[in-house]
Amino acid sequence: MKSVLRYVMLMGLGLLQQSAHAAPSDPQTVIKARNPKGAMGMQDVMFMKSAGASQLIKLQKVGSAMDFWTENLPAISQIAYVNDLPLLINAGDKIDLDLKRIPFKDGVLDHYVIPDLSKVASRVSLPYRIDSILNISRKKFSTMSFAAFSNWYADRVKQVNQLIKKTAALNESNTALLNAFMQMRKLNLRVAYLDSSKATDLPADTKQWLLEGQDLQNENLALISSEMLLSNYVHQLLQVKGKDEANWSYADQCKWMLQNAKADRLKFLFVSHRVLSEFRFKGITPEFAALYPLIRSSFSDKAAIEHMAQLYGDWQKVLPGKPAKNFALKDDKGNTHQLTDYRGKLVVVDLWATWCGGCVKALPYFLQLADKYKDSTGIVFLNISFDNPDSPEWMDFLKNKKMESYTNLNLPFKNEHEQAIMFRSADYQLIGVPRYMLIDKQGNFHTPYAPSPSEPVFEKLVNEFYQSGK
């Protein structure tokens, strides 16, 4: 599931990344790095490709010894991440990094390496040093009273401010960016403290305390390149905002986020992630259809607007009554099955995978229902496994589970396979498994997003589908 979802997410974010590049005349930022001998070296760099989106690159080492690489970054002030370490980078920076290994406690060296920041400008390493000041274990949080935590945090903020004050060559935009970084870390720490704390002296209104100083109008939040950290921050913020709310639905969260966040990147990260998550299980719901005009009108970035329109348009192809595209998949005996082979029959589909725990858990319920209809000629149950057909896992699974008597089809788990591409495209919008579908006698979607067979409502839905005879 993760790899399928990641594929779609990267495709979606790619459109926004094209929205604003640094002008050719802008000074380029250059990062050079050398790996320690024998280490695998740099894993990845997350940086801002534009003011609207970030990009993760997996660095390719060059040279016979694989010990040196150079990467040119766009000319944008930002907090970039090098092997998960934050660096404050300005346009035109020329950064030369030596990499060092991380030793384990027992003295064994890991192959994972981090930049040696002792030789770079103090401004560049400032976010990392701030993180170091704020570093604390959850175990310590669990023993802290609220007063002790407040004193600890006040002391750490004082240290951070002193560090910023004595750091040379900071401009106003750098200071504003660091304030946004501290805003994010403040919420992270307070949420972590409350999650771990056993204190009895907590404030009466912890929600107000958590939201203190949190400003989604701060556009500098969008210049923190790590999508994971930003998404986690937004998720925490929404959880806090919804605390003690009688109703805090998906629609409520969307409205609040779109009305309060200023930077398109924050809105886009939230909406694209939540939209994909919502669509994955339900498709276009009436709730989302009602929200869509607000979503479109909330973005100023043309590429973001076009991307949301494309997403919405694509999912409209997978609605009840829309034709399901014909597929051609081989079964466990080597025979090819097409959807058109079942024209005139009701088709119940289970898209699953041997590597998906939820799929495997629900599979027996699907097979039990198929058994109830085994003597019915007007309905067919298809088990479509999203597995690598060249590996033995799928066939071994079918044999071990005694599934040879069922209709077992294989959707190749290969990005380049034409059938896999079709299922991931707008034709089926497969962005994760498990996925259950009902297709009518005419080959149209009846229920493109059915509930899990483990839920009683699934059998009720299939029974009504069968009795309708459509």
PDB file of C-alpha atoms in Angstrom, residues 98-365:
ATOM      1  CA  ASP A  98      32.501  16.707   5.291  1.00  0.00           C
ATOM      2  CA  LEU A  99      30.416  13.707   6.272  1.00  0.00           C
ATOM      3  CA  LYS A 100      30.995  11.607   9.359  1.00  0.00           C
ATOM      4  CA  ARG A 101      29.742   8.260  10.568  1.00  0.00           C
ATOM      5  CA  ILE A 102      27.360   7.815  13.480  1.00  0.00           C
ATOM      6  CA  PRO A 103      28.757   5.408  16.127  1.00  0.00           C
ATOM      7  CA  PHE A 104      26.460   3.116  18.065  1.00  0.00           C
ATOM      8  CA  LYS A 105      26.820   2.867  21.838  1.00  0.00           C
ATOM      9  CA  ASP A 106      28.644  -0.451  21.539  1.00  0.00           C
ATOM     10  CA  GLY A 107      31.225   1.117  19.262  1.00  0.00           C
ATOM     11  CA  VAL A 108      30.016  -0.488  16.044  1.00  0.00           C
ATOM     12  CA  LEU A 109      29.804   2.000  13.193  1.00  0.00           C
ATOM     13  CA  ASP A 110      26.633   2.440  11.227  1.00  0.00           C
ATOM     14  CA  HIS A 111      26.896   3.165   7.509  1.00  0.00           C
ATOM     15  CA  TYR A 112      24.495   6.094   7.892  1.00  0.00           C
ATOM     16  CA  VAL A 113      26.389   9.386   7.899  1.00  0.00           C
ATOM     17  CA  ILE A 114      25.626  12.986   8.835  1.00  0.00           C
ATOM     18  CA  PRO A 115      27.227  16.282   7.857  1.00  0.00           C
ATOM     19  CA  ASP A 116      30.069  17.523  10.028  1.00  0.00           C
ATOM     20  CA  LEU A 117      28.725  20.990  10.776  1.00  0.00           C
ATOM     21  CA  SER A 118      31.753  22.199  12.702  1.00  0.00           C
ATOM     22  CA  LYS A 119      33.277  23.610   9.516  1.00  0.00           C
ATOM     23  CA  VAL A 120      30.265  25.388   8.037  1.00  0.00           C
ATOM     24  CA  ALA A 121      29.055  28.905   8.740  1.00  0.00           C
ATOM     25  CA  SER A 122      27.239  29.240  12.055  1.00  0.00           C
ATOM     26  CA  ARG A 123      24.171  30.591  10.259  1.00  0.00           C
ATOM     27  CA  VAL A 124      23.884  27.440   8.102  1.00  0.00           C
ATOM     28  CA  SER A 125      23.953  25.067  11.080  1.00  0.00           C
ATOM     29  CA  LEU A 126      21.660  27.215  13.233  1.00  0.00           C
ATOM     30  CA  PRO A 127      18.450  25.129  12.868  1.00  0.00           C
ATOM     31  CA  TYR A 128      20.379  21.975  13.749  1.00  0.00           C
ATOM     32  CA  ARG A 129      21.877  23.620  16.832  1.00  0.00           C
ATOM     33  CA  ILE A 130      18.418  24.852  17.834  1.00  0.00           C
ATOM     34  CA  ASP A 131      17.102  21.304  17.511  1.00  0.00           C
ATOM     35  CA  SER A 132      19.971  20.125  19.707  1.00  0.00           C
ATOM     36  CA  ILE A 133      19.040  22.641  22.403  1.00  0.00           C
ATOM     37  CA  LEU A 134      15.405  21.504  22.285  1.00  0.00           C
ATOM     38  CA  ASN A 135      16.233  17.807  22.289  1.00  0.00           C
ATOM     39  CA  ILE A 136      14.725  15.854  25.181  1.00  0.00           C
ATOM     40  CA  SER A 137      13.433  12.321  25.657  1.00  0.00           C
ATOM     41  CA  ARG A 138       9.786  11.467  26.256  1.00  0.00           C
ATOM     42  CA  LYS A 139      10.945   9.537  29.315  1.00  0.00           C
ATOM     43  CA  LYS A 140      12.074  12.799  30.916  1.00  0.00           C
ATOM     44  CA  PHE A 141       8.768  14.408  29.963  1.00  0.00           C
ATOM     45  CA  SER A 142       6.910  11.676  31.843  1.00  0.00           C
ATOM     46  CA  THR A 143       8.542  12.686  35.132  1.00  0.00           C
ATOM     47  CA  MET A 144       8.158  16.459  34.706  1.00  0.00           C
ATOM     48  CA  SER A 145       5.515  18.508  36.429  1.00  0.00           C
ATOM     49  CA  PHE A 146       3.902  21.200  34.308  1.00  0.00           C
ATOM     50  CA  ALA A 147       5.853  23.861  36.196  1.00  0.00           C
ATOM     51  CA  ALA A 148       9.101  21.979  35.555  1.00  0.00           C
ATOM     52  CA  PHE A 149       8.323  21.675  31.856  1.00  0.00           C
ATOM     53  CA  SER A 150       7.465  25.375  31.627  1.00  0.00           C
ATOM     54  CA  ASN A 151      10.773  26.296  33.282  1.00  0.00           C
ATOM     55  CA  TRP A 152      12.685  23.881  31.046  1.00  0.00           C
ATOM     56  CA  TYR A 153      11.103  25.293  27.893  1.00  0.00           C
ATOM     57  CA  ALA A 154      11.607  28.922  28.963  1.00  0.00           C
ATOM     58  CA  ASP A 155      15.281  28.189  29.612  1.00  0.00           C
ATOM     59  CA  ARG A 156      15.660  26.514  26.212  1.00  0.00           C
ATOM     60  CA  VAL A 157      13.985  29.419  24.427  1.00  0.00           C
ATOM     61  CA  LYS A 158      16.379  31.767  26.209  1.00  0.00           C
ATOM     62  CA  GLN A 159      19.324  29.683  24.980  1.00  0.00           C
ATOM     63  CA  VAL A 160      17.930  29.675  21.437  1.00  0.00           C
ATOM     64  CA  ASN A 161      17.464  33.449  21.456  1.00  0.00           C
ATOM     65  CA  GLN A 162      21.015  33.951  22.731  1.00  0.00           C
ATOM     66  CA  LEU A 163      22.305  31.649  20.002  1.00  0.00           C
ATOM     67  CA  ILE A 164      20.408  33.534  17.306  1.00  0.00           C
ATOM     68  CA  LYS A 165      21.576  36.880  18.687  1.00  0.00           C
ATOM     69  CA  LYS A 166      25.255  35.969  18.528  1.00  0.00           C
ATOM     70  CA  THR A 167      25.056  34.310  15.102  1.00  0.00           C
ATOM     71  CA  ALA A 168      26.602  36.539  12.467  1.00  0.00           C
ATOM     72  CA  ALA A 169      25.199  37.367   9.018  1.00  0.00           C
ATOM     73  CA  LEU A 170      21.523  36.799   9.794  1.00  0.00           C
ATOM     74  CA  ASN A 171      19.125  38.923   7.769  1.00  0.00           C
ATOM     75  CA  GLU A 172      15.477  39.694   8.516  1.00  0.00           C
ATOM     76  CA  SER A 173      14.176  36.862   6.343  1.00  0.00           C
ATOM     77  CA  ASN A 174      16.435  34.404   8.187  1.00  0.00           C
ATOM     78  CA  THR A 175      15.084  35.562  11.536  1.00  0.00           C
ATOM     79  CA  ALA A 176      11.489  35.258  10.319  1.00  0.00           C
ATOM     80  CA  LEU A 177      12.202  31.764   9.005  1.00  0.00           C
ATOM     81  CA  LEU A 178      13.714  30.713  12.334  1.00  0.00           C
ATOM     82  CA  ASN A 179      10.665  32.082  14.162  1.00  0.00           C
ATOM     83  CA  ALA A 180       8.466  29.858  11.987  1.00  0.00           C
ATOM     84  CA  PHE A 181      10.753  26.915  12.750  1.00  0.00           C
ATOM     85  CA  MET A 182      10.414  27.614  16.485  1.00  0.00           C
ATOM     86  CA  GLN A 183       6.630  27.919  16.130  1.00  0.00           C
ATOM     87  CA  MET A 184       6.511  24.411  14.692  1.00  0.00           C
ATOM     88  CA  ARG A 185       8.890  22.981  17.304  1.00  0.00           C
ATOM     89  CA  LYS A 186       6.917  24.640  20.113  1.00  0.00           C
ATOM     90  CA  LEU A 187       3.778  22.727  19.186  1.00  0.00           C
ATOM     91  CA  ASN A 188       5.758  19.498  18.661  1.00  0.00           C
ATOM     92  CA  LEU A 189       7.226  19.739  22.162  1.00  0.00           C
ATOM     93  CA  ARG A 190       4.006  20.704  23.915  1.00  0.00           C
ATOM     94  CA  VAL A 191       2.069  17.878  22.267  1.00  0.00           C
ATOM     95  CA  ALA A 192       4.851  15.418  23.138  1.00  0.00           C
ATOM     96  CA  TYR A 193       4.839  16.619  26.739  1.00  0.00           C
ATOM     97  CA  LEU A 194       1.075  16.212  27.159  1.00  0.00           C
ATOM     98  CA  ASP A 195       1.184  12.763  25.541  1.00  0.00           C
ATOM     99  CA  SER A 196       3.860  11.606  27.997  1.00  0.00           C
ATOM    100  CA  SER A 197       3.070  13.603  31.113  1.00  0.00           C
ATOM    101  CA  LYS A 198       1.553  12.259  34.302  1.00  0.00           C
ATOM    102  CA  ALA A 199       1.521  15.733  35.852  1.00  0.00           C
ATOM    103  CA  THR A 200      -1.349  16.858  38.046  1.00  0.00           C
ATOM    104  CA  ASP A 201      -0.691  20.591  37.684  1.00  0.00           C
ATOM    105  CA  LEU A 202      -1.681  20.957  34.023  1.00  0.00           C
ATOM    106  CA  PRO A 203      -3.489  24.160  32.981  1.00  0.00           C
ATOM    107  CA  ALA A 204      -7.276  24.032  33.027  1.00  0.00           C
ATOM    108  CA  ASP A 205      -7.461  24.745  29.298  1.00  0.00           C
ATOM    109  CA  THR A 206      -4.739  22.647  27.657  1.00  0.00           C
ATOM    110  CA  LYS A 207      -6.189  23.340  24.217  1.00  0.00           C
ATOM    111  CA  GLN A 208      -5.623  27.077  24.547  1.00  0.00           C
ATOM    112  CA  TRP A 209      -2.136  26.399  25.920  1.00  0.00           C
ATOM    113  CA  LEU A 210      -1.253  24.187  22.944  1.00  0.00           C
ATOM    114  CA  LEU A 211      -2.537  26.718  20.412  1.00  0.00           C
ATOM    115  CA  GLU A 212      -0.661  29.615  22.022  1.00  0.00           C
ATOM    116  CA  GLY A 213       1.508  31.335  19.406  1.00  0.00           C
ATOM    117  CA  GLN A 214       0.378  29.087  16.545  1.00  0.00           C
ATOM    118  CA  ASP A 215      -0.216  31.247  13.477  1.00  0.00           C
ATOM    119  CA  LEU A 216      -1.097  29.592  10.165  1.00  0.00           C
ATOM    120  CA  GLN A 217      -0.849  33.018   8.539  1.00  0.00           C
ATOM    121  CA  ASN A 218       2.927  32.700   8.936  1.00  0.00           C
ATOM    122  CA  GLU A 219       4.036  32.187   5.331  1.00  0.00           C
ATOM    123  CA  ASN A 220       7.553  31.235   6.417  1.00  0.00           C
ATOM    124  CA  LEU A 221       6.238  27.850   7.519  1.00  0.00           C
ATOM    125  CA  ALA A 222       6.104  26.990   3.827  1.00  0.00           C
ATOM    126  CA  LEU A 223       9.884  27.498   3.554  1.00  0.00           C
ATOM    127  CA  ILE A 224      10.609  24.526   5.821  1.00  0.00           C
ATOM    128  CA  SER A 225      11.376  21.957   3.172  1.00  0.00           C
ATOM    129  CA  SER A 226      10.519  18.699   4.965  1.00  0.00           C
ATOM    130  CA  GLU A 227       7.034  17.666   3.898  1.00  0.00           C
ATOM    131  CA  MET A 228       6.939  14.995   6.597  1.00  0.00           C
ATOM    132  CA  LEU A 229       7.583  17.510   9.394  1.00  0.00           C
ATOM    133  CA  LEU A 230       5.155  20.057   7.979  1.00  0.00           C
ATOM    134  CA  SER A 231       2.437  17.444   7.478  1.00  0.00           C
ATOM    135  CA  ASN A 232       2.968  16.208  11.021  1.00  0.00           C
ATOM    136  CA  TYR A 233       2.752  19.787  12.306  1.00  0.00           C
ATOM    137  CA  VAL A 234      -0.533  20.397  10.480  1.00  0.00           C
ATOM    138  CA  HIS A 235      -1.883  17.059  11.722  1.00  0.00           C
ATOM    139  CA  GLN A 236      -1.024  17.972  15.318  1.00  0.00           C
ATOM    140  CA  LEU A 237      -2.577  21.397  14.905  1.00  0.00           C
ATOM    141  CA  LEU A 238      -5.829  19.916  13.601  1.00  0.00           C
ATOM    142  CA  GLN A 239      -5.934  17.369  16.411  1.00  0.00           C
ATOM    143  CA  VAL A 240      -5.519  20.130  18.967  1.00  0.00           C
ATOM    144  CA  LYS A 241      -8.072  22.376  17.263  1.00  0.00           C
ATOM    145  CA  GLY A 242     -10.597  19.529  17.251  1.00  0.00           C
ATOM    146  CA  LYS A 243     -10.031  18.740  20.928  1.00  0.00           C
ATOM    147  CA  ASP A 244     -13.335  18.830  22.826  1.00  0.00           C
ATOM    148  CA  GLU A 245     -15.238  19.753  19.654  1.00  0.00           C
ATOM    149  CA  ALA A 246     -18.610  18.005  19.424  1.00  0.00           C
ATOM    150  CA  ASN A 247     -18.161  17.704  15.669  1.00  0.00           C
ATOM    151  CA  TRP A 248     -14.803  17.953  13.934  1.00  0.00           C
ATOM    152  CA  SER A 249     -15.460  16.288  10.620  1.00  0.00           C
ATOM    153  CA  TYR A 250     -13.291  16.080   7.544  1.00  0.00           C
ATOM    154  CA  ALA A 251     -15.307  18.971   6.095  1.00  0.00           C
ATOM    155  CA  ASP A 252     -14.771  21.067   9.234  1.00  0.00           C
ATOM    156  CA  GLN A 253     -11.020  20.450   9.098  1.00  0.00           C
ATOM    157  CA  CYS A 254     -10.882  21.386   5.420  1.00  0.00           C
ATOM    158  CA  LYS A 255     -12.788  24.605   5.951  1.00  0.00           C
ATOM    159  CA  TRP A 256     -10.689  25.638   8.938  1.00  0.00           C
ATOM    160  CA  MET A 257      -7.413  24.876   7.186  1.00  0.00           C
ATOM    161  CA  LEU A 258      -8.350  26.656   3.966  1.00  0.00           C
ATOM    162  CA  GLN A 259      -9.665  29.704   5.795  1.00  0.00           C
ATOM    163  CA  ASN A 260      -6.719  30.042   8.206  1.00  0.00           C
ATOM    164  CA  ALA A 261      -3.590  28.963   6.333  1.00  0.00           C
ATOM    165  CA  LYS A 262      -2.043  31.659   4.165  1.00  0.00           C
ATOM    166  CA  ALA A 263       0.633  29.807   2.208  1.00  0.00           C
ATOM    167  CA  ASP A 264      -0.613  27.713  -0.693  1.00  0.00           C
ATOM    168  CA  ARG A 265       1.925  25.028   0.155  1.00  0.00           C
ATOM    169  CA  LEU A 266       0.407  24.366   3.583  1.00  0.00           C
ATOM    170  CA  LYS A 267      -3.097  24.240   2.141  1.00  0.00           C
ATOM    171  CA  PHE A 268      -1.988  22.043  -0.724  1.00  0.00           C
ATOM    172  CA  LEU A 269      -0.150  19.586   1.533  1.00  0.00           C
ATOM    173  CA  PHE A 270      -3.201  19.211   3.732  1.00  0.00           C
ATOM    174  CA  VAL A 271      -5.836  19.050   1.024  1.00  0.00           C
ATOM    175  CA  SER A 272      -3.925  16.789  -1.346  1.00  0.00           C
ATOM    176  CA  HIS A 273      -3.058  14.348   1.444  1.00  0.00           C
ATOM    177  CA  ARG A 274      -6.526  14.389   2.972  1.00  0.00           C
ATOM    178  CA  VAL A 275      -8.276  14.306  -0.398  1.00  0.00           C
ATOM    179  CA  LEU A 276      -6.259  11.266  -1.442  1.00  0.00           C
ATOM    180  CA  SER A 277      -6.927   9.610   1.892  1.00  0.00           C
ATOM    181  CA  GLU A 278     -10.649  10.325   1.685  1.00  0.00           C
ATOM    182  CA  PHE A 279     -10.909   9.266  -1.956  1.00  0.00           C
ATOM    183  CA  ARG A 280      -8.981   6.087  -1.279  1.00  0.00           C
ATOM    184  CA  PHE A 281     -11.774   4.735   0.883  1.00  0.00           C
ATOM    185  CA  LYS A 282     -14.857   6.504  -0.439  1.00  0.00           C
ATOM    186  CA  GLY A 283     -14.359   8.177  -3.811  1.00  0.00           C
ATOM    187  CA  ILE A 284     -16.217  11.451  -4.341  1.00  0.00           C
ATOM    188  CA  THR A 285     -18.650  11.750  -1.467  1.00  0.00           C
ATOM    189  CA  PRO A 286     -21.484  14.319  -1.362  1.00  0.00           C
ATOM    190  CA  GLU A 287     -19.580  15.969   1.491  1.00  0.00           C
ATOM    191  CA  PHE A 288     -16.493  16.454  -0.637  1.00  0.00           C
ATOM    192  CA  ALA A 289     -18.491  17.519  -3.697  1.00  0.00           C
ATOM    193  CA  ALA A 290     -19.929  20.324  -1.562  1.00  0.00           C
ATOM    194  CA  LEU A 291     -16.424  21.294  -0.389  1.00  0.00           C
ATOM    195  CA  TYR A 292     -14.807  21.313  -3.805  1.00  0.00           C
ATOM    196  CA  PRO A 293     -15.788  24.906  -4.815  1.00  0.00           C
ATOM    197  CA  LEU A 294     -14.214  26.209  -1.573  1.00  0.00           C
ATOM    198  CA  ILE A 295     -11.059  24.183  -2.204  1.00  0.00           C
ATOM    199  CA  ARG A 296     -10.624  25.565  -5.719  1.00  0.00           C
ATOM    200  CA  SER A 297     -11.262  29.151  -4.656  1.00  0.00           C
ATOM    201  CA  SER A 298      -8.770  28.936  -1.763  1.00  0.00           C
ATOM    202  CA  PHE A 299      -5.624  28.634  -3.892  1.00  0.00           C
ATOM    203  CA  SER A 300      -3.816  31.496  -5.582  1.00  0.00           C
ATOM    204  CA  ASP A 301      -1.273  29.230  -7.279  1.00  0.00           C
ATOM    205  CA  LYS A 302      -2.483  28.375 -10.789  1.00  0.00           C
ATOM    206  CA  ALA A 303      -0.733  25.002 -10.851  1.00  0.00           C
ATOM    207  CA  ALA A 304      -2.343  24.023  -7.538  1.00  0.00           C
ATOM    208  CA  ILE A 305      -5.792  24.975  -8.859  1.00  0.00           C
ATOM    209  CA  GLU A 306      -5.225  22.972 -12.036  1.00  0.00           C
ATOM    210  CA  HIS A 307      -3.962  20.002 -10.063  1.00  0.00           C
ATOM    211  CA  MET A 308      -6.996  19.926  -7.772  1.00  0.00           C
ATOM    212  CA  ALA A 309      -9.248  20.205 -10.829  1.00  0.00           C
ATOM    213  CA  GLN A 310      -7.444  17.275 -12.425  1.00  0.00           C
ATOM    214  CA  LEU A 311      -7.780  15.176  -9.262  1.00  0.00           C
ATOM    215  CA  TYR A 312     -11.477  15.937  -8.996  1.00  0.00           C
ATOM    216  CA  GLY A 313     -12.051  15.315 -12.688  1.00  0.00           C
ATOM    217  CA  ASP A 314     -10.186  12.015 -12.601  1.00  0.00           C
ATOM    218  CA  TRP A 315     -12.204  10.735  -9.662  1.00  0.00           C
ATOM    219  CA  GLN A 316     -15.438  11.607 -11.423  1.00  0.00           C
ATOM    220  CA  LYS A 317     -14.602   8.757 -13.808  1.00  0.00           C
ATOM    221  CA  VAL A 318     -14.986   6.325 -10.904  1.00  0.00           C
ATOM    222  CA  LEU A 319     -18.575   7.056  -9.913  1.00  0.00           C
ATOM    223  CA  PRO A 320     -21.624   4.771  -9.822  1.00  0.00           C
ATOM    224  CA  GLY A 321     -22.929   4.360 -13.366  1.00  0.00           C
ATOM    225  CA  LYS A 322     -19.597   5.162 -15.027  1.00  0.00           C
ATOM    226  CA  PRO A 323     -18.109   2.400 -17.217  1.00  0.00           C
ATOM    227  CA  ALA A 324     -15.370   0.262 -15.683  1.00  0.00           C
ATOM    228  CA  LYS A 325     -12.532  -0.077 -18.166  1.00  0.00           C
ATOM    229  CA  ASN A 326     -11.860  -3.531 -19.515  1.00  0.00           C
ATOM    230  CA  PHE A 327      -8.866  -5.335 -18.050  1.00  0.00           C
ATOM    231  CA  ALA A 328      -6.930  -8.442 -19.059  1.00  0.00           C
ATOM    232  CA  LEU A 329      -5.385 -10.365 -16.155  1.00  0.00           C
ATOM    233  CA  LYS A 330      -4.009 -13.875 -15.863  1.00  0.00           C
ATOM    234  CA  ASP A 331      -5.240 -16.304 -13.261  1.00  0.00           C
ATOM    235  CA  ASP A 332      -3.215 -18.763 -11.204  1.00  0.00           C
ATOM    236  CA  LYS A 333      -3.494 -21.341 -13.991  1.00  0.00           C
ATOM    237  CA  GLY A 334      -2.202 -19.029 -16.724  1.00  0.00           C
ATOM    238  CA  ASN A 335      -5.566 -18.239 -18.327  1.00  0.00           C
ATOM    239  CA  THR A 336      -6.399 -14.636 -19.271  1.00  0.00           C
ATOM    240  CA  HIS A 337      -9.604 -13.088 -17.926  1.00  0.00           C
ATOM    241  CA  GLN A 338     -11.142  -9.872 -19.231  1.00  0.00           C
ATOM    242  CA  LEU A 339     -13.868  -7.868 -17.566  1.00  0.00           C
ATOM    243  CA  THR A 340     -15.881  -8.174 -20.780  1.00  0.00           C
ATOM    244  CA  ASP A 341     -15.910 -11.952 -20.273  1.00  0.00           C
ATOM    245  CA  TYR A 342     -18.371 -11.343 -17.461  1.00  0.00           C
ATOM    246  CA  ARG A 343     -20.754  -9.036 -19.325  1.00  0.00           C
ATOM    247  CA  GLY A 344     -24.281  -9.985 -18.286  1.00  0.00           C
ATOM    248  CA  LYS A 345     -23.101 -11.005 -14.817  1.00  0.00           C
ATOM    249  CA  LEU A 346     -22.730  -9.125 -11.573  1.00  0.00           C
ATOM    250  CA  VAL A 347     -19.047  -8.818 -10.639  1.00  0.00           C
ATOM    251  CA  VAL A 348     -17.756  -8.522  -7.062  1.00  0.00           C
ATOM    252  CA  VAL A 349     -14.056  -7.610  -6.846  1.00  0.00           C
ATOM    253  CA  ASP A 350     -11.542  -7.906  -4.015  1.00  0.00           C
ATOM    254  CA  LEU A 351      -8.280  -6.088  -4.814  1.00  0.00           C
ATOM    255  CA  TRP A 352      -5.806  -7.366  -2.258  1.00  0.00           C
ATOM    256  CA  ALA A 353      -2.155  -8.370  -1.750  1.00  0.00           C
ATOM    257  CA  THR A 354      -0.308 -11.048   0.183  1.00  0.00           C
ATOM    258  CA  TRP A 355       1.855  -8.326   1.776  1.00  0.00           C
ATOM    259  CA  CYS A 356      -1.162  -6.327   3.030  1.00  0.00           C
ATOM    260  CA  GLY A 357      -2.180  -7.336   6.554  1.00  0.00           C
ATOM    261  CA  GLY A 358      -5.644  -5.768   6.331  1.00  0.00           C
ATOM    262  CA  CYS A 359      -6.274  -7.507   3.005  1.00  0.00           C
ATOM    263  CA  VAL A 360      -5.343 -10.928   4.355  1.00  0.00           C
ATOM    264  CA  LYS A 361      -7.460 -10.401   7.465  1.00  0.00           C
ATOM    265  CA  ALA A 362     -10.589  -9.558   5.419  1.00  0.00           C
ATOM    266  CA  LEU A 363     -10.035 -12.177   2.699  1.00  0.00           C
ATOM    267  CA  PRO A 364     -11.780 -15.096   4.510  1.00  0.00           C
ATOM    268  CA  TYR A 365     -14.980 -13.032   4.774  1.00  0.00           C
TER     269      TYR A 365
END
